[in-house]
JSON list of C-alpha atoms in Angstrom, two decimals:
[
{"chain": "Z", "resi": 5, "resn": "MET", "atom": "CA", "xyz": [14.90, 19.72, 11.15]},
{"chain": "Z", "resi": 6, "resn": "ASN", "atom": "CA", "xyz": [17.44, 18.85, 8.51]},
{"chain": "Z", "resi": 7, "resn": "PRO", "atom": "CA", "xyz": [17.23, 15.13, 7.65]},
{"chain": "Z", "resi": 8, "resn": "TRP", "atom": "CA", "xyz": [20.06, 15.47, 5.07]},
{"chain": "Z", "resi": 9, "resn": "GLY", "atom": "CA", "xyz": [22.40, 17.10, 7.55]},
{"chain": "Z", "resi": 10, "resn": "THR", "atom": "CA", "xyz": [25.63, 18.84, 6.55]},
{"chain": "Z", "resi": 11, "resn": "PRO", "atom": "CA", "xyz": [28.18, 16.30, 5.28]},
{"chain": "Z", "resi": 12, "resn": "HIS", "atom": "CA", "xyz": [31.89, 16.90, 5.84]},
{"chain": "Z", "resi": 13, "resn": "THR", "atom": "CA", "xyz": [33.82, 18.29, 2.86]},
{"chain": "Z", "resi": 14, "resn": "LYS", "atom": "CA", "xyz": [35.66, 14.99, 2.32]},
{"chain": "Z", "resi": 15, "resn": "LYS", "atom": "CA", "xyz": [32.41, 13.01, 2.30]},
{"chain": "Z", "resi": 16, "resn": "LYS", "atom": "CA", "xyz": [30.83, 15.50, -0.14]},
{"chain": "Z", "resi": 17, "resn": "ARG", "atom": "CA", "xyz": [33.80, 15.13, -2.48]},
{"chain": "Z", "resi": 18, "resn": "ASP", "atom": "CA", "xyz": [34.14, 11.34, -2.19]},
{"chain": "Z", "resi": 19, "resn": "ARG", "atom": "CA", "xyz": [30.43, 10.68, -2.73]},
{"chain": "Z", "resi": 20, "resn": "ASP", "atom": "CA", "xyz": [29.84, 13.56, -5.17]},
{"chain": "Z", "resi": 21, "resn": "LEU", "atom": "CA", "xyz": [27.20, 15.15, -2.92]},
{"chain": "Z", "resi": 22, "resn": "THR", "atom": "CA", "xyz": [25.94, 18.67, -3.50]},
{"chain": "Z", "resi": 23, "resn": "PRO", "atom": "CA", "xyz": [24.32, 20.99, -0.97]},
{"chain": "Z", "resi": 24, "resn": "PRO", "atom": "CA", "xyz": [20.53, 20.53, -0.91]},
{"chain": "Z", "resi": 25, "resn": "PHE", "atom": "CA", "xyz": [18.56, 23.32, -2.57]},
{"chain": "Z", "resi": 26, "resn": "VAL", "atom": "CA", "xyz": [14.78, 23.55, -2.84]},
{"chain": "Z", "resi": 27, "resn": "ASP", "atom": "CA", "xyz": [14.95, 24.28, -6.55]},
{"chain": "Z", "resi": 28, "resn": "ASP", "atom": "CA", "xyz": [17.82, 22.15, -7.91]},
{"chain": "Z", "resi": 29, "resn": "GLY", "atom": "CA", "xyz": [15.58, 19.34, -9.19]},
{"chain": "Z", "resi": 30, "resn": "LEU", "atom": "CA", "xyz": [17.34, 16.76, -7.01]},
{"chain": "Z", "resi": 31, "resn": "LEU", "atom": "CA", "xyz": [15.79, 14.43, -4.48]},
{"chain": "Z", "resi": 32, "resn": "GLU", "atom": "CA", "xyz": [17.77, 13.80, -1.31]},
{"chain": "Z", "resi": 33, "resn": "VAL", "atom": "CA", "xyz": [17.31, 10.16, -0.28]},
{"chain": "Z", "resi": 34, "resn": "VAL", "atom": "CA", "xyz": [17.73, 9.64, 3.45]},
{"chain": "Z", "resi": 35, "resn": "GLY", "atom": "CA", "xyz": [17.35, 6.37, 5.31]},
{"chain": "Z", "resi": 36, "resn": "PHE", "atom": "CA", "xyz": [16.41, 5.50, 8.87]},
{"chain": "Z", "resi": 37, "resn": "ARG", "atom": "CA", "xyz": [16.77, 2.01, 10.33]},
{"chain": "Z", "resi": 38, "resn": "ASP", "atom": "CA", "xyz": [13.62, 2.34, 12.40]},
{"chain": "Z", "resi": 39, "resn": "ALA", "atom": "CA", "xyz": [11.46, 4.87, 14.23]},
{"chain": "Z", "resi": 40, "resn": "TRP", "atom": "CA", "xyz": [14.05, 5.17, 17.01]},
{"chain": "Z", "resi": 41, "resn": "HIS", "atom": "CA", "xyz": [16.69, 6.15, 14.47]},
{"chain": "Z", "resi": 42, "resn": "GLY", "atom": "CA", "xyz": [14.23, 8.74, 13.13]},
{"chain": "Z", "resi": 43, "resn": "LEU", "atom": "CA", "xyz": [14.15, 10.37, 16.56]},
{"chain": "Z", "resi": 44, "resn": "VAL", "atom": "CA", "xyz": [17.73, 11.52, 15.98]},
{"chain": "Z", "resi": 45, "resn": "LEU", "atom": "CA", "xyz": [16.19, 14.35, 13.93]},
{"chain": "Z", "resi": 46, "resn": "LEU", "atom": "CA", "xyz": [15.07, 15.94, 17.19]},
{"chain": "Z", "resi": 47, "resn": "ALA", "atom": "CA", "xyz": [18.67, 16.26, 18.38]},
{"chain": "Z", "resi": 48, "resn": "PRO", "atom": "CA", "xyz": [20.77, 19.24, 17.33]},
{"chain": "Z", "resi": 49, "resn": "LYS", "atom": "CA", "xyz": [22.53, 18.45, 14.03]},
{"chain": "Z", "resi": 50, "resn": "GLY", "atom": "CA", "xyz": [20.75, 15.08, 13.94]},
{"chain": "Z", "resi": 51, "resn": "HIS", "atom": "CA", "xyz": [20.24, 13.56, 10.50]},
{"chain": "Z", "resi": 52, "resn": "GLY", "atom": "CA", "xyz": [19.52, 10.28, 8.77]},
{"chain": "Z", "resi": 53, "resn": "THR", "atom": "CA", "xyz": [21.83, 8.12, 6.71]},
{"chain": "Z", "resi": 54, "resn": "ARG", "atom": "CA", "xyz": [22.56, 9.92, 3.44]},
{"chain": "Z", "resi": 55, "resn": "LEU", "atom": "CA", "xyz": [21.87, 7.40, 0.69]},
{"chain": "Z", "resi": 56, "resn": "ALA", "atom": "CA", "xyz": [21.86, 9.38, -2.55]},
{"chain": "Z", "resi": 57, "resn": "GLN", "atom": "CA", "xyz": [20.89, 12.45, -4.52]},
{"chain": "Z", "resi": 58, "resn": "ALA", "atom": "CA", "xyz": [19.04, 11.81, -7.76]},
{"chain": "Z", "resi": 59, "resn": "HIS", "atom": "CA", "xyz": [16.61, 13.30, -10.26]},
{"chain": "Z", "resi": 60, "resn": "ARG", "atom": "CA", "xyz": [14.40, 10.23, -9.86]},
{"chain": "Z", "resi": 61, "resn": "ILE", "atom": "CA", "xyz": [14.39, 7.08, -7.81]},
{"chain": "Z", "resi": 62, "resn": "ARG", "atom": "CA", "xyz": [12.81, 3.66, -8.23]},
{"chain": "Z", "resi": 63, "resn": "PHE", "atom": "CA", "xyz": [12.22, 1.26, -5.35]},
{"chain": "Z", "resi": 64, "resn": "GLU", "atom": "CA", "xyz": [11.48, -2.37, -6.15]},
{"chain": "Z", "resi": 65, "resn": "PHE", "atom": "CA", "xyz": [10.10, -4.32, -3.22]},
{"chain": "Z", "resi": 66, "resn": "HIS", "atom": "CA", "xyz": [10.05, -8.11, -3.24]},
{"chain": "Z", "resi": 67, "resn": "LYS", "atom": "CA", "xyz": [8.34, -10.56, -0.91]},
{"chain": "Z", "resi": 68, "resn": "GLY", "atom": "CA", "xyz": [9.95, -10.56, 2.50]},
{"chain": "Z", "resi": 69, "resn": "ALA", "atom": "CA", "xyz": [9.28, -10.91, 6.19]},
{"chain": "Z", "resi": 70, "resn": "ALA", "atom": "CA", "xyz": [7.40, -7.60, 6.46]},
{"chain": "Z", "resi": 71, "resn": "ASP", "atom": "CA", "xyz": [4.01, -6.89, 4.91]},
{"chain": "Z", "resi": 72, "resn": "HIS", "atom": "CA", "xyz": [4.53, -3.10, 4.80]},
{"chain": "Z", "resi": 73, "resn": "THR", "atom": "CA", "xyz": [7.11, -0.35, 5.17]},
{"chain": "Z", "resi": 74, "resn": "PHE", "atom": "CA", "xyz": [6.89, 3.29, 6.07]},
{"chain": "Z", "resi": 75, "resn": "MET", "atom": "CA", "xyz": [8.03, 5.97, 3.63]},
{"chain": "Z", "resi": 76, "resn": "ARG", "atom": "CA", "xyz": [8.00, 9.75, 3.59]},
{"chain": "Z", "resi": 77, "resn": "ILE", "atom": "CA", "xyz": [8.27, 12.34, 0.84]},
{"chain": "Z", "resi": 78, "resn": "ASP", "atom": "CA", "xyz": [8.30, 16.09, 1.44]},
{"chain": "Z", "resi": 79, "resn": "GLY", "atom": "CA", "xyz": [7.54, 15.39, 5.08]},
{"chain": "Z", "resi": 80, "resn": "GLU", "atom": "CA", "xyz": [4.37, 13.43, 4.30]},
{"chain": "Z", "resi": 81, "resn": "PRO", "atom": "CA", "xyz": [4.43, 9.86, 5.63]},
{"chain": "Z", "resi": 82, "resn": "TRP", "atom": "CA", "xyz": [2.64, 6.88, 4.15]},
{"chain": "Z", "resi": 83, "resn": "LYS", "atom": "CA", "xyz": [2.39, 3.17, 4.83]},
{"chain": "Z", "resi": 84, "resn": "GLN", "atom": "CA", "xyz": [3.52, 1.29, 1.72]},
{"chain": "Z", "resi": 85, "resn": "PRO", "atom": "CA", "xyz": [2.07, -2.23, 1.39]},
{"chain": "Z", "resi": 86, "resn": "LEU", "atom": "CA", "xyz": [4.66, -4.82, 0.37]},
{"chain": "Z", "resi": 87, "resn": "PRO", "atom": "CA", "xyz": [4.09, -7.94, -1.73]},
{"chain": "Z", "resi": 88, "resn": "VAL", "atom": "CA", "xyz": [2.78, -11.00, 0.07]},
{"chain": "Z", "resi": 89, "resn": "ASP", "atom": "CA", "xyz": [3.27, -13.40, -2.84]},
{"chain": "Z", "resi": 90, "resn": "ASP", "atom": "CA", "xyz": [5.82, -13.53, -5.66]},
{"chain": "Z", "resi": 91, "resn": "ASP", "atom": "CA", "xyz": [4.75, -10.16, -7.10]},
{"chain": "Z", "resi": 92, "resn": "ASN", "atom": "CA", "xyz": [6.88, -7.03, -6.94]},
{"chain": "Z", "resi": 93, "resn": "VAL", "atom": "CA", "xyz": [5.81, -3.59, -5.77]},
{"chain": "Z", "resi": 94, "resn": "VAL", "atom": "CA", "xyz": [7.46, -0.71, -7.61]},
{"chain": "Z", "resi": 95, "resn": "VAL", "atom": "CA", "xyz": [7.48, 2.87, -6.30]},
{"chain": "Z", "resi": 96, "resn": "GLU", "atom": "CA", "xyz": [8.87, 5.54, -8.61]},
{"chain": "Z", "resi": 97, "resn": "ILE", "atom": "CA", "xyz": [9.47, 9.08, -7.39]},
{"chain": "Z", "resi": 98, "resn": "SER", "atom": "CA", "xyz": [10.57, 11.92, -9.63]},
{"chain": "Z", "resi": 99, "resn": "HIS", "atom": "CA", "xyz": [10.70, 15.69, -9.66]},
{"chain": "Z", "resi": 100, "resn": "LEU", "atom": "CA", "xyz": [7.60, 16.56, -11.68]},
{"chain": "Z", "resi": 101, "resn": "GLY", "atom": "CA", "xyz": [7.64, 20.31, -11.47]},
{"chain": "Z", "resi": 102, "resn": "GLN", "atom": "CA", "xyz": [8.00, 23.21, -9.14]},
{"chain": "Z", "resi": 103, "resn": "VAL", "atom": "CA", "xyz": [5.58, 25.18, -7.06]},
{"chain": "Z", "resi": 104, "resn": "LYS", "atom": "CA", "xyz": [5.97, 28.58, -5.47]},
{"chain": "Z", "resi": 105, "resn": "MET", "atom": "CA", "xyz": [7.00, 28.50, -1.85]},
{"chain": "Z", "resi": 106, "resn": "LEU", "atom": "CA", "xyz": [6.36, 31.12, 0.81]},
{"chain": "Z", "resi": 107, "resn": "ALA", "atom": "CA", "xyz": [9.25, 31.86, 3.13]},
{"chain": "Z", "resi": 108, "resn": "THR", "atom": "CA", "xyz": [9.60, 33.76, 6.38]},
{"chain": "Z", "resi": 109, "resn": "HIS", "atom": "CA", "xyz": [12.57, 35.90, 7.34]},
{"chain": "Z", "resi": 110, "resn": "ASP", "atom": "CA", "xyz": [14.22, 33.04, 9.26]},
{"chain": "Z", "resi": 111, "resn": "CYS", "atom": "CA", "xyz": [13.58, 30.41, 6.56]},
{"chain": "Z", "resi": 112, "resn": "ARG", "atom": "CA", "xyz": [16.36, 27.81, 6.30]},
{"chain": "Z", "resi": 113, "resn": "SER", "atom": "CA", "xyz": [15.55, 26.88, 2.69]},
{"chain": "Z", "resi": 114, "resn": "LYS", "atom": "CA", "xyz": [18.23, 27.61, 0.12]},
{"chain": "Z", "resi": 115, "resn": "SER", "atom": "CA", "xyz": [17.91, 28.45, -3.56]},
{"chain": "Z", "resi": 116, "resn": "VAL", "atom": "CA", "xyz": [20.39, 27.38, -6.21]},
{"chain": "Z", "resi": 117, "resn": "HIS", "atom": "CA", "xyz": [19.35, 30.46, -8.21]},
{"chain": "Z", "resi": 118, "resn": "ASN", "atom": "CA", "xyz": [20.05, 32.88, -5.36]},
{"chain": "Z", "resi": 119, "resn": "PRO", "atom": "CA", "xyz": [23.45, 32.08, -3.83]},
{"chain": "Z", "resi": 120, "resn": "LEU", "atom": "CA", "xyz": [23.02, 34.95, -1.37]},
{"chain": "Z", "resi": 121, "resn": "THR", "atom": "CA", "xyz": [20.32, 33.20, 0.63]},
{"chain": "Z", "resi": 122, "resn": "PRO", "atom": "CA", "xyz": [21.50, 33.27, 4.24]},
{"chain": "Z", "resi": 123, "resn": "ALA", "atom": "CA", "xyz": [22.04, 29.55, 4.66]},
{"chain": "Z", "resi": 124, "resn": "THR", "atom": "CA", "xyz": [24.26, 29.31, 1.55]},
{"chain": "Z", "resi": 125, "resn": "SER", "atom": "CA", "xyz": [26.56, 32.24, 2.23]},
{"chain": "Z", "resi": 126, "resn": "HIS", "atom": "CA", "xyz": [28.95, 30.00, 4.18]},
{"chain": "Z", "resi": 127, "resn": "LEU", "atom": "CA", "xyz": [29.14, 27.39, 1.38]},
{"chain": "Z", "resi": 128, "resn": "ASP", "atom": "CA", "xyz": [31.23, 29.53, -0.95]},
{"chain": "Z", "resi": 129, "resn": "GLU", "atom": "CA", "xyz": [33.82, 30.90, 1.43]},
{"chain": "Z", "resi": 130, "resn": "ASP", "atom": "CA", "xyz": [36.34, 31.48, -1.39]},
{"chain": "Z", "resi": 131, "resn": "ASN", "atom": "CA", "xyz": [34.01, 33.86, -3.19]},
{"chain": "Z", "resi": 132, "resn": "ASN", "atom": "CA", "xyz": [33.70, 36.83, -0.88]},
{"chain": "Z", "resi": 133, "resn": "ASP", "atom": "CA", "xyz": [33.12, 39.31, -3.72]},
{"chain": "Z", "resi": 134, "resn": "THR", "atom": "CA", "xyz": [30.08, 41.46, -3.14]},
{"chain": "Z", "resi": 135, "resn": "ASP", "atom": "CA", "xyz": [28.93, 44.31, -5.30]},
{"chain": "Z", "resi": 136, "resn": "SER", "atom": "CA", "xyz": [27.76, 46.36, -2.36]},
{"chain": "Z", "resi": 137, "resn": "GLY", "atom": "CA", "xyz": [28.26, 46.48, 1.36]},
{"chain": "Z", "resi": 138, "resn": "GLU", "atom": "CA", "xyz": [24.56, 46.06, 2.11]},
{"chain": "Z", "resi": 139, "resn": "ASP", "atom": "CA", "xyz": [23.06, 42.92, 3.57]},
{"chain": "Z", "resi": 140, "resn": "ASP", "atom": "CA", "xyz": [20.95, 41.20, 0.88]},
{"chain": "Z", "resi": 141, "resn": "SER", "atom": "CA", "xyz": [19.27, 38.93, 3.43]},
{"chain": "Z", "resi": 142, "resn": "THR", "atom": "CA", "xyz": [16.82, 41.69, 4.38]},
{"chain": "Z", "resi": 143, "resn": "GLY", "atom": "CA", "xyz": [16.00, 42.94, 0.88]},
{"chain": "Z", "resi": 144, "resn": "GLU", "atom": "CA", "xyz": [12.60, 42.55, -0.77]},
{"chain": "Z", "resi": 145, "resn": "GLU", "atom": "CA", "xyz": [13.86, 39.78, -3.08]},
{"chain": "Z", "resi": 146, "resn": "TRP", "atom": "CA", "xyz": [15.00, 37.71, -0.11]},
{"chain": "Z", "resi": 147, "resn": "ARG", "atom": "CA", "xyz": [11.72, 38.28, 1.71]},
{"chain": "Z", "resi": 148, "resn": "LYS", "atom": "CA", "xyz": [9.85, 36.91, -1.30]},
{"chain": "Z", "resi": 149, "resn": "PHE", "atom": "CA", "xyz": [12.20, 33.95, -1.82]},
{"chain": "Z", "resi": 150, "resn": "GLY", "atom": "CA", "xyz": [10.22, 31.40, -3.77]},
{"chain": "Z", "resi": 151, "resn": "ALA", "atom": "CA", "xyz": [6.92, 33.21, -3.21]},
{"chain": "Z", "resi": 152, "resn": "ALA", "atom": "CA", "xyz": [4.42, 34.11, -5.90]},
{"chain": "Z", "resi": 153, "resn": "ASP", "atom": "CA", "xyz": [5.05, 37.42, -7.64]},
{"chain": "Z", "resi": 154, "resn": "THR", "atom": "CA", "xyz": [1.89, 38.90, -6.12]},
{"chain": "Z", "resi": 155, "resn": "PHE", "atom": "CA", "xyz": [2.78, 37.92, -2.54]},
{"chain": "Z", "resi": 156, "resn": "LYS", "atom": "CA", "xyz": [3.70, 40.78, -0.22]},
{"chain": "Z", "resi": 157, "resn": "VAL", "atom": "CA", "xyz": [5.35, 40.34, 3.18]},
{"chain": "Z", "resi": 158, "resn": "PRO", "atom": "CA", "xyz": [3.70, 42.60, 5.76]},
{"chain": "Z", "resi": 159, "resn": "ASP", "atom": "CA", "xyz": [6.09, 44.98, 7.53]}
]
C-alpha cells in the first residue's frame, strides 16, 4: 500500500511536494473522506488525497455534528474523541526521532540518505552516473537498509 501515491511531476512542482522517504523527517498528511474512500488503497495505484508534507502538524477540533473522528499514524488507527461543548481538542503530531527499521529484499521503503535504493532509482532519471556497473540493490548495505548495525540478513 502507498497512501501517498506518486503525484504527477506538474503536481509535485506546483504544490512543492517531495518524494516520501522514511528518514527525511517529513510527515505525509493524507486524507480520506470516509471508510469507503479508504478502500481505494486496495486498488493498484490507489491513494488518498494528498494534503501536505510537514515537519509537524496541529489539528484543532471544534464542536460539531460528530462526537469522534478516526485518525491513523504510521498505520496505527485510533478513535479521537471530539469536543461536545465549547471546548477545543488539539492534536499535535511531530517527528520526535528515528528508530532503526528492518527491511527485506523487496522492501518498498526509500531512504533520502541512500539514493540508490531500488524505489528511488527512477526519480533521478537525469543522473545516470554510476561509479561501477554492479547492481547496488543486492549489496550488503542495501540488505541492511535502516537495520541495526548488528543485524545480519540470513543467506
